[in-house]
Coordinates of C-alpha atoms in Angstrom, one line a residue:
M1 CA -8.0 -3.7 18.6
S2 CA -4.3 -4.0 18.4
Y3 CA -2.7 -5.3 15.2
K4 CA 0.9 -6.3 14.3
I5 CA 1.6 -4.1 11.3
L6 CA 4.3 -4.2 8.6
I7 CA 4.8 -1.2 6.4
S8 CA 6.9 -0.9 3.2
G9 CA 8.2 2.6 3.2
N10 CA 10.7 4.9 4.9
P11 CA 9.4 5.8 8.4
N12 CA 11.1 9.2 8.0
F13 CA 9.2 10.3 4.9
G14 CA 5.7 10.6 3.5
I15 CA 2.8 8.5 4.5
A16 CA 5.0 6.0 6.2
K17 CA 6.2 8.8 8.5
E18 CA 2.6 9.7 9.3
L19 CA 1.7 6.0 9.9
E20 CA 4.6 5.7 12.3
K21 CA 3.0 8.4 14.4
I22 CA -0.2 6.4 14.6
Y23 CA 1.4 3.0 14.8
A24 CA 4.6 3.5 16.8
D25 CA 5.0 -0.3 17.2
A26 CA 4.8 -1.0 13.4
N27 CA 7.7 -2.6 11.6
F28 CA 9.1 -0.8 8.5
A29 CA 10.9 -2.1 5.5
S30 CA 12.8 0.3 3.2
R31 CA 16.3 1.0 2.1
N32 CA 16.5 3.1 5.2
T33 CA 15.9 0.1 7.3
G34 CA 18.1 -2.3 5.3
F35 CA 15.6 -3.6 2.7
D36 CA 15.9 -3.3 -1.1
L37 CA 12.3 -4.1 -2.1
T38 CA 13.2 -3.7 -5.8
T39 CA 15.1 -7.1 -5.7
T40 CA 13.7 -10.6 -5.6
P41 CA 15.6 -11.4 -2.4
G42 CA 14.4 -8.2 -0.7
Q43 CA 10.8 -9.0 -1.8
D44 CA 11.0 -12.6 -0.6
L45 CA 12.4 -11.4 2.8
F46 CA 9.6 -8.9 3.2
A47 CA 7.0 -11.6 2.3
D48 CA 8.5 -13.9 4.9
I49 CA 8.3 -11.2 7.6
A50 CA 4.8 -10.4 6.5
Q51 CA 3.6 -13.9 7.6
H52 CA 3.9 -12.7 11.2
H53 CA 1.8 -9.6 10.8
D54 CA -2.0 -8.9 10.8
V55 CA -1.8 -5.9 8.5
I56 CA 0.7 -5.4 5.6
I57 CA 0.8 -1.9 4.1
I58 CA 2.6 -1.8 0.7
N59 CA 3.2 1.9 0.6
S60 CA 6.3 2.6 -1.5
A61 CA 6.4 4.4 -4.8
L62 CA 8.5 1.6 -6.2
W63 CA 9.5 1.7 -9.8
K64 CA 9.5 -0.9 -12.6
F65 CA 6.3 -2.4 -11.3
N66 CA 8.0 -3.6 -8.1
Q67 CA 5.1 -2.5 -5.9
T68 CA 2.8 -4.9 -7.9
V69 CA 5.4 -7.7 -7.8
L70 CA 5.8 -7.2 -4.0
L71 CA 2.1 -7.5 -3.6
D72 CA 2.1 -10.7 -5.6
T73 CA 5.0 -12.2 -3.6
V74 CA 3.4 -11.3 -0.2
Y75 CA -0.1 -12.5 -1.2
K76 CA 1.1 -15.8 -2.6
K77 CA 3.2 -16.5 0.5
L78 CA 0.2 -15.6 2.8
V79 CA -2.1 -18.0 0.8
S80 CA 0.5 -20.8 0.8
R81 CA 0.7 -20.6 4.6
K82 CA -3.1 -20.1 5.0
K83 CA -2.7 -16.7 6.5
T84 CA -5.6 -14.2 6.2
S85 CA -3.8 -11.0 6.9
R86 CA -5.2 -7.7 5.6
I87 CA -3.1 -6.1 2.8
I88 CA -3.4 -2.4 2.0
C89 CA -1.7 -1.1 -1.1
V90 CA -1.2 2.7 -1.4
G91 CA -1.6 3.8 -5.0
S92 CA -2.2 7.1 -6.7
T93 CA -5.2 8.6 -8.5
T94 CA -2.8 9.0 -11.4
D95 CA -4.0 5.5 -12.2
R96 CA -6.9 7.1 -14.0
V97 CA -4.8 9.4 -16.2
K98 CA -4.8 8.8 -19.9
N99 CA -2.5 11.1 -21.7
G100 CA 0.1 10.9 -24.4
K101 CA 3.1 11.1 -22.1
A102 CA 5.7 8.4 -22.0
W103 CA 5.5 8.0 -18.2
L104 CA 5.4 4.6 -16.5
Y105 CA 4.3 5.8 -13.1
N106 CA 0.6 6.0 -14.0
A107 CA 0.8 2.6 -15.8
E108 CA 2.4 1.1 -12.8
K109 CA -0.3 2.4 -10.5
K110 CA -3.0 1.1 -13.0
A111 CA -1.4 -2.3 -12.8
L112 CA -1.3 -2.2 -9.0
R113 CA -5.0 -1.2 -8.9
D114 CA -6.1 -3.9 -11.3
Y115 CA -4.1 -6.6 -9.4
C116 CA -5.4 -5.4 -6.1
N117 CA -9.0 -5.6 -7.4
T118 CA -8.3 -9.1 -8.7
L119 CA -7.0 -10.4 -5.4
A120 CA -9.7 -8.6 -3.4
I121 CA -12.3 -11.0 -4.8
G122 CA -10.5 -13.9 -3.2
G123 CA -11.0 -12.3 0.2
V124 CA -14.7 -12.0 -0.5
W125 CA -15.4 -15.4 -2.0
N126 CA -12.9 -17.4 0.0
N127 CA -11.0 -17.3 3.2
L128 CA -8.0 -15.5 1.7
P129 CA -6.2 -12.3 2.6
K130 CA -8.3 -9.2 2.3
V131 CA -6.8 -6.7 -0.2
T132 CA -7.6 -3.0 -0.3
Y133 CA -6.3 -0.5 -2.9
I134 CA -6.3 3.1 -1.6
S135 CA -5.2 5.8 -3.9
F136 CA -4.6 9.5 -3.2
G137 CA -4.2 12.5 -5.3
T138 CA -1.3 14.8 -4.7
L139 CA -0.4 14.9 -1.1
T140 CA 1.0 17.9 0.9
N141 CA 4.5 16.4 1.0
N142 CA 4.6 17.0 -2.8
Q143 CA 3.2 20.6 -2.6
E144 CA 6.6 22.1 -3.7
K145 CA 6.8 19.9 -6.8
H146 CA 3.2 21.0 -7.7
P147 CA 2.6 24.5 -6.4
D148 CA -0.5 25.1 -8.5
R149 CA -2.4 22.0 -7.2
V150 CA -4.7 21.6 -4.3
C151 CA -3.1 18.9 -2.2
L152 CA -4.6 16.4 0.3
D153 CA -3.2 16.7 3.8
I154 CA -0.9 13.7 4.3
K155 CA -2.0 13.3 7.9
K156 CA -5.5 12.8 6.6
A157 CA -4.3 10.2 4.2
A158 CA -2.7 8.3 7.0
K159 CA -6.0 8.5 9.0
Y160 CA -7.9 7.0 6.0
I161 CA -5.5 4.1 6.0
K162 CA -6.1 3.7 9.7
W163 CA -9.9 3.8 9.0
V164 CA -9.5 0.9 6.6
I165 CA -7.5 -1.1 9.2
D166 CA -10.2 -0.4 11.8
Q167 CA -13.0 -1.9 9.7
P168 CA -14.4 -5.3 10.8
T169 CA -12.4 -8.2 9.7
D170 CA -15.4 -9.9 8.1
I171 CA -15.7 -7.3 5.4
N172 CA -13.3 -6.1 2.7
I173 CA -13.0 -2.6 1.4
N174 CA -11.8 -3.3 -2.1
E175 CA -10.9 0.2 -3.3
I176 CA -11.0 3.8 -2.2
S177 CA -9.9 6.7 -4.3
L178 CA -9.4 10.2 -2.7
D179 CA -8.6 13.5 -4.3
P180 CA -8.4 16.8 -2.4

């Protein structure tokens, strides 16, 4: 089946780059394509554009909880316009980390995971957008930063996202967590 797909992320980097290889017709939103998704106007514009897509992939490692806020903005606009698109949020398995470091990234991903799970129930109980949270451990594009870690092939990560997209529209995959 062919879907109209919108992806937040730079199509020249990371998972977005790998998704662009699979979905050449996808639309991308990042600073590289003229969007600042860390601002309210940028998030509103993305959410407006999302209304015209079957699948929305929120894939950026946005800071200051902007990935969760972007999800909220997109979801609420879809609901207000009675759209039942599929939303896939790309998180990180760092959402399970509990250590004494003063680092917001894992807290941001925990918030994203929790909110995705909250919204996913609406797609199960009601005719609302389907929301999936998919988290990956360290990917091969970050191998240099973490030379001692076993990394998950980034091409495989993109294929797992494709697998979620290819599932029947009458089911929702709430959450997947993958480590290498």
